[in-house]
Coordinates of C-alpha atoms in Angstrom, one line a residue:
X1247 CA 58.8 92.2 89.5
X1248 CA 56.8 89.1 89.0
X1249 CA 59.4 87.6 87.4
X1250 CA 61.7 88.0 90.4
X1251 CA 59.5 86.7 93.1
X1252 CA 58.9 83.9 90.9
X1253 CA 62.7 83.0 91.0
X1254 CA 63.1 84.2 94.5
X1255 CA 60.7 81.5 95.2
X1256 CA 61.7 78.6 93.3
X1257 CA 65.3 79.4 94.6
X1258 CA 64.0 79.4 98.1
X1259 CA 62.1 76.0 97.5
X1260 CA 65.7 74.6 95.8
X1261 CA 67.6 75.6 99.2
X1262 CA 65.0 73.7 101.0
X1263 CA 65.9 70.8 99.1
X1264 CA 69.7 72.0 99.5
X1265 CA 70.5 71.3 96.0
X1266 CA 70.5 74.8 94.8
X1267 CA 74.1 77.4 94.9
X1268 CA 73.8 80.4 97.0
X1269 CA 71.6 83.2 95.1
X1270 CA 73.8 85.8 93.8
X1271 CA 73.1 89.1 92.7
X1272 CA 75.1 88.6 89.2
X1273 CA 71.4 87.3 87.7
X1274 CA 70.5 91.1 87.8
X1275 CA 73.6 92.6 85.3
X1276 CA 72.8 93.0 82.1
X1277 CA 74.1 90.1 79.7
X1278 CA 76.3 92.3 77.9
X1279 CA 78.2 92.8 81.8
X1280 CA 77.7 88.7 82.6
X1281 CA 79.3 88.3 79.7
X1282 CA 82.5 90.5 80.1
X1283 CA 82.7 88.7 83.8
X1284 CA 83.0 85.2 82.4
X1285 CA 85.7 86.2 79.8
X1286 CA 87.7 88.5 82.0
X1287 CA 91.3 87.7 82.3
X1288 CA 92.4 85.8 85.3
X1289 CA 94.8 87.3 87.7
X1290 CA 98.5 87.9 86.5
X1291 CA 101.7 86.7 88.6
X1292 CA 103.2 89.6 90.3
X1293 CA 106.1 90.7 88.2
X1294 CA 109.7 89.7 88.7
X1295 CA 110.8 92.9 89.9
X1296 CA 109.1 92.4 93.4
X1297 CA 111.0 89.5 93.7
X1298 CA 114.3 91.2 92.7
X1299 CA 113.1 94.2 95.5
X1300 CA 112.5 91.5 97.9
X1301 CA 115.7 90.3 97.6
X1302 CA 117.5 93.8 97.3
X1303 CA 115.6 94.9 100.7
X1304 CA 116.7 91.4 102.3
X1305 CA 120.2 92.2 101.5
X1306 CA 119.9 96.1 102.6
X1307 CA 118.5 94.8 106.1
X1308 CA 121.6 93.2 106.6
X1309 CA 124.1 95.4 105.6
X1310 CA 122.3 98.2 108.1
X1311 CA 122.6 96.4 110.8
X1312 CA 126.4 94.5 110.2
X1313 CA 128.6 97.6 110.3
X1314 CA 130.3 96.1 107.2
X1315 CA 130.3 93.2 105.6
X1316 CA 131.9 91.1 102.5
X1317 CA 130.2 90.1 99.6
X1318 CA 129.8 86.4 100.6
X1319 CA 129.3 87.0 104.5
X1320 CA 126.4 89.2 103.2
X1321 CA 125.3 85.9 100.7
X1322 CA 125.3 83.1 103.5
X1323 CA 123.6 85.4 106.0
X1324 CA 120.8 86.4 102.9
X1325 CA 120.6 83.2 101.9
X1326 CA 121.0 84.3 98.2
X1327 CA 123.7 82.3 95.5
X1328 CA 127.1 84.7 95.8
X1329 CA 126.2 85.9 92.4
X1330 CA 122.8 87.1 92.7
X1331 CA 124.1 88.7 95.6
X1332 CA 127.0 90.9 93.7
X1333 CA 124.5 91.8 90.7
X1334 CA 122.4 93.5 93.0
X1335 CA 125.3 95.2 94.9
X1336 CA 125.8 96.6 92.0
X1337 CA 122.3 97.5 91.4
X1338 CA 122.2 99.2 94.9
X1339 CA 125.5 100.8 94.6
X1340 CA 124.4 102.5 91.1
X1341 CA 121.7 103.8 93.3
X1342 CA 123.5 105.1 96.0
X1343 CA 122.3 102.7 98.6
X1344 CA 125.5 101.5 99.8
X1345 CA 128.9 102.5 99.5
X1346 CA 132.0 99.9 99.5
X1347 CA 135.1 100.3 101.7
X1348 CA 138.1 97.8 101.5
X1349 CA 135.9 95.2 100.0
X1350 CA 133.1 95.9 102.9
X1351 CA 129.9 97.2 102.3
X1352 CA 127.7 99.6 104.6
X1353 CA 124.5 101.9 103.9
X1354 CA 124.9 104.5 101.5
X1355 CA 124.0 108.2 101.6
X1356 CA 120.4 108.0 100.5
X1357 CA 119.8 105.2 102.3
X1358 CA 121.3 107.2 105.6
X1359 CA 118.5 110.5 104.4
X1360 CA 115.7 107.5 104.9
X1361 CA 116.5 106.4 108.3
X1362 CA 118.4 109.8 110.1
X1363 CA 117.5 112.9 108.4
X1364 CA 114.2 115.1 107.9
X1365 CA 111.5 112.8 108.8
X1366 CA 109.6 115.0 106.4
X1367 CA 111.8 114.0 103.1
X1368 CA 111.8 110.6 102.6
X1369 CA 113.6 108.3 100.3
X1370 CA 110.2 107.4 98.2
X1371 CA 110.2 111.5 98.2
X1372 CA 113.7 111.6 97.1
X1373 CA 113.1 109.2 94.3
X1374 CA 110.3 110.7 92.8
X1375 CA 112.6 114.0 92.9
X1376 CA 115.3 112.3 91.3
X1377 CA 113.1 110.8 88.3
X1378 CA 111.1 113.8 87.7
X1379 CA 115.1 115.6 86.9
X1380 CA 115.8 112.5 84.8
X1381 CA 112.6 112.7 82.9
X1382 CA 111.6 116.1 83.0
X1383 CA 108.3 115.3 83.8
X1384 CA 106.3 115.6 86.5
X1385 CA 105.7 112.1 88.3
X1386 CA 103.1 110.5 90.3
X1387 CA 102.9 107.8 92.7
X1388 CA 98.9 106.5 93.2
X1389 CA 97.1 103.6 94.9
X1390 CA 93.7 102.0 95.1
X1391 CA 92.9 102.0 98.8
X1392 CA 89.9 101.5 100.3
X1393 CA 87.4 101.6 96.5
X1394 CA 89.3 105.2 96.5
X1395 CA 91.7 106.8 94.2
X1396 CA 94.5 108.7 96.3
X1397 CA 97.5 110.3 94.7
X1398 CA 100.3 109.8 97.5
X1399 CA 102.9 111.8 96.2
X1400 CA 103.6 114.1 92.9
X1401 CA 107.2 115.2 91.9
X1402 CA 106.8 118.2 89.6
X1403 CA 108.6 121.5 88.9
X1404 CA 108.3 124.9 86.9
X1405 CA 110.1 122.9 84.3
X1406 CA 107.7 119.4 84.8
X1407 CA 104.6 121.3 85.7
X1408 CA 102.0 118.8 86.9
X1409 CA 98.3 117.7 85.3
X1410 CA 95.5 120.4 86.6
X1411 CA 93.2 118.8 87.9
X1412 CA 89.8 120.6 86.2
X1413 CA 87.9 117.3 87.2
X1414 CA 88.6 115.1 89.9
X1415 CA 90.6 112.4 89.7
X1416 CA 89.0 110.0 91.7
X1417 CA 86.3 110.3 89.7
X1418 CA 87.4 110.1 86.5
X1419 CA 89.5 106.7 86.3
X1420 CA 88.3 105.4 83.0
X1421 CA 89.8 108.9 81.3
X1422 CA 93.4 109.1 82.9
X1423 CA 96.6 106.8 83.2
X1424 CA 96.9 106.3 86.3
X1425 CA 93.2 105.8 86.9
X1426 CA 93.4 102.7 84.5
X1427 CA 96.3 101.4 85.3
X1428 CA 95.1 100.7 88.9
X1429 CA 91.4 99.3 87.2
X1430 CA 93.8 96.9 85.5
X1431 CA 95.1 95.4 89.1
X1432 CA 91.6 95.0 90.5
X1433 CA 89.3 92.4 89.6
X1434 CA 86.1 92.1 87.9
X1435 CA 83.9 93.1 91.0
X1436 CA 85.9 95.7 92.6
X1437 CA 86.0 97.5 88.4
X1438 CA 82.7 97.2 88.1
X1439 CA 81.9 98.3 91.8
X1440 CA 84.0 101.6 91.5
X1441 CA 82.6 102.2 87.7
X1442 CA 79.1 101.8 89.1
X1443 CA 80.0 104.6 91.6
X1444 CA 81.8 107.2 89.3
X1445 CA 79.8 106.3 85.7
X1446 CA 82.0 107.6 82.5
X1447 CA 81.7 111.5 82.0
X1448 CA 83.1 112.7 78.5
X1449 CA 85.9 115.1 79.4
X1450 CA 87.7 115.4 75.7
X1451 CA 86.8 114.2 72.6
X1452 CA 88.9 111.2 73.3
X1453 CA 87.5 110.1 76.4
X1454 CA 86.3 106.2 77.2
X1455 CA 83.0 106.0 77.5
X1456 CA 82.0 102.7 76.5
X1457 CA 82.6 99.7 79.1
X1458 CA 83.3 97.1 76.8
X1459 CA 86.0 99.2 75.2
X1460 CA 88.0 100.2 78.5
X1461 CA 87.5 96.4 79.8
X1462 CA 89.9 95.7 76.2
X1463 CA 92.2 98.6 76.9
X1464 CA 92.6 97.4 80.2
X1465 CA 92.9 93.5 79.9
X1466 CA 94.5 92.8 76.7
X1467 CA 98.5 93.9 77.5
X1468 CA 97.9 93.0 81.2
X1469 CA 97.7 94.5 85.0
X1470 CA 101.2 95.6 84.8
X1471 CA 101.7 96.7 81.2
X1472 CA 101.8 100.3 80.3
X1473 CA 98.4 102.6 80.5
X1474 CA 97.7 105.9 78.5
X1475 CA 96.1 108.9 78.7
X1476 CA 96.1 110.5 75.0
X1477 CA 94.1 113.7 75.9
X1478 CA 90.9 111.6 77.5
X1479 CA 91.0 113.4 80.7
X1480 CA 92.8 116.9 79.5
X1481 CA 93.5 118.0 75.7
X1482 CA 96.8 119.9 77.6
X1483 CA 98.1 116.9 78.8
X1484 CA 99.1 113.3 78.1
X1485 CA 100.0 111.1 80.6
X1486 CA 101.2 106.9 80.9
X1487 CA 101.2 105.0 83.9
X1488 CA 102.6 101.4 85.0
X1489 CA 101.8 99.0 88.0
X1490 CA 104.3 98.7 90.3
X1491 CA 103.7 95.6 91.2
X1492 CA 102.9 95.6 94.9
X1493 CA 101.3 92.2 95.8
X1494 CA 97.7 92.5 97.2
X1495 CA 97.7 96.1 96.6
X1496 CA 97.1 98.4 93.8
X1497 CA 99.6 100.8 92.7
X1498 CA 100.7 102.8 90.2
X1499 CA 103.5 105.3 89.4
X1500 CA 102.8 107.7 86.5
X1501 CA 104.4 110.2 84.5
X1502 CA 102.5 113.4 82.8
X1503 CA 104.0 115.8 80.0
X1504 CA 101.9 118.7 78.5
X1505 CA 100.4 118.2 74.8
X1506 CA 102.9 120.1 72.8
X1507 CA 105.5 118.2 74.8
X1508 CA 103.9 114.3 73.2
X1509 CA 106.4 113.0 71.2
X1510 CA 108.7 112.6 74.8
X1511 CA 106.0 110.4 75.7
X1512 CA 107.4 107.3 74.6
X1513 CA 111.2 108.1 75.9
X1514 CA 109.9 108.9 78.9
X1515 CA 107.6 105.6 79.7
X1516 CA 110.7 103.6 78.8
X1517 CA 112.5 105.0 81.6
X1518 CA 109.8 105.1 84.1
X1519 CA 109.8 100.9 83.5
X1520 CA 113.3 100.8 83.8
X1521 CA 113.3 102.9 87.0
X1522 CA 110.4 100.5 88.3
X1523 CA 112.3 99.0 90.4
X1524 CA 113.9 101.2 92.4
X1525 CA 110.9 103.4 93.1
X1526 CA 109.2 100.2 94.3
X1527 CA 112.0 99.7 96.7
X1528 CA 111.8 103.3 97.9
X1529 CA 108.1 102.8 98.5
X1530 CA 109.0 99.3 100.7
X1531 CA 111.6 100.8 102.6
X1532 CA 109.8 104.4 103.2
X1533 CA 107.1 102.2 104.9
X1534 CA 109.8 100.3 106.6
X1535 CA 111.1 103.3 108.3
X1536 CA 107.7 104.7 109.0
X1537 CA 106.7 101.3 110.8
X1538 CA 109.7 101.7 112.5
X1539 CA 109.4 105.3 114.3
X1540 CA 105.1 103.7 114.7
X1541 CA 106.7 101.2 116.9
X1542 CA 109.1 103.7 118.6
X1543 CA 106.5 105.9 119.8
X1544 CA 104.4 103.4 120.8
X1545 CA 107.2 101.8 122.8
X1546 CA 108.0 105.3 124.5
X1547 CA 104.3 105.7 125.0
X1548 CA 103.7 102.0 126.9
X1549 CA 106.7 102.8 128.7
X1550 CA 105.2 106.1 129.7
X1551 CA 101.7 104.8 131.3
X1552 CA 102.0 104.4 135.3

């Protein structure tokens, strides 16, 4: 304590002189955590699928609100090369977000569920359906919001049953996938501000408990590479989870088989990556509809007051 008012003081008498850096807190952490800090990796480039979603949701803006349109009246009015534009009319047709008629395209059938059906089954609902049948596992969609944990949706079945939770996940990031895959997307501070709050609990024999060793795990193949849960948080189920890749904002979608089930593991990360893109755009375009009916209501409601 000494110590500390001693540097307390000689920092005040250095600001006085105004040739000292703002005191920070980071004097306190252990070396071993300073140390971590200085040689954590810096910020990755957000993936090139978000900008191929950008462009995809660019192109589905316009065709929703054209009533058909050609293949380079949709490229001039997107801005976008006339080839880029017909690879991802493709890629949107494949998904069943437009349909083509005499060389014109409009919105396709699950596009139409998004914006005029059951307000209660969205498209982000409907692709996490759809993914859990082609996987046969149950799936996840996560984020990091707020220094919290929150499962958003979960796509499971009697087929794809989903992970019981025995332990709560909010609390137990450094044991799951999902949990480390959004640790990976945050930086140094926000890690070591959401481990300070939930410390490691040994759940399985397997489990992370060392810092230093989930800092590696979760640095060294990057914040949108593939993260594993090989019985740390459950010895019934295994679990992998990627980024997907939403600028600014942690998020994760994840995919969870039980233990005698493992060696679909593999198989069924590849296909969650390939599939990345098209939940992302889901996600975007389920919020786009949501901010929608917000600004219908609130519209209805302004023009309600006297």
């Amino acid at each position: 304590m000494h110590l500390l008012r001693q540097a307390a003081a000689e920092a005040d008498t250095d600001d006085c002189r105004g040739t000292a850096e703002p005191w920070s807190v980071n004097a306190l952490r252990p070396a071993v955590l300073n140390d971590m800090a200085r040689h954590r990796n810096t910020p990755a480039p957000v993936p090139q699928k978000w900008q191929t979603t950008q462009r995809a949701r660019d192109l589905l803006h316009v065709i929703s609100t054209a009533g058909g349109i050609d293949s380079r009246a949709l490229a001039h009015k997107a801005r976008m090369s006339l080839n880029t534009t017909v690879r991802l009319l493709d890629w949107l047709l494949e998904q069943r977000l437009i349909e083509t008629v005499g060389g014109a395209y409009f919105t396709g059938p699950v596009l139409d569920l998004v914006t005029k059906a059951d307000p209660h089954r969205r498209m982000l609902n409907i692709a996490l359906e759809q993914l859990r049948d082609d996987l046969g596992a149950a799936v996840y969609i996560s984020t990091y919001t707020h220094g919290e944990i929150e499962v958003n949706g979960c796509a499971h079945s009697a087929s794809a049953p989903p992970v019981h939770e025995w332990a709560p996940f909010a609390q137990t990031a450094h044991a799951s996938a999902v949990g480390k895959s959004l640790l990976a997307q945050l930086d140094f501070d926000s890690r070591m501000d959401h481990l300070t709050r939930y410390p490691f609990v040994q759940l399985t024999e397997r489990t992370i408990t060392s810092p230093r060793a989930l800092l590696d795990i979760l640095d060294e193949p990057g914040p949108h590479a593939a993260q594993f849960d090989l019985l740390e948080y459950s010895e019934k189920e295994v679990c992998v989870a990627f980024s997907l890749g939403l600028p600014g904002r942690a998020s994760s979608i994840a995919v969870s088989l039980p233990a005698h089930d493992h060696t679909r593991l593999i198989t069924a990360a590849q296909g969650l990556s390939h599939r990345a893109t098209g939940l992302l755009l889901a996600h975007l375009l389920t919020d786009d509809n949501q901010d929608t009916h917000t600004s219908h209501r609130q519209e209805q409601q302004r023009r309600a007051l006297p």
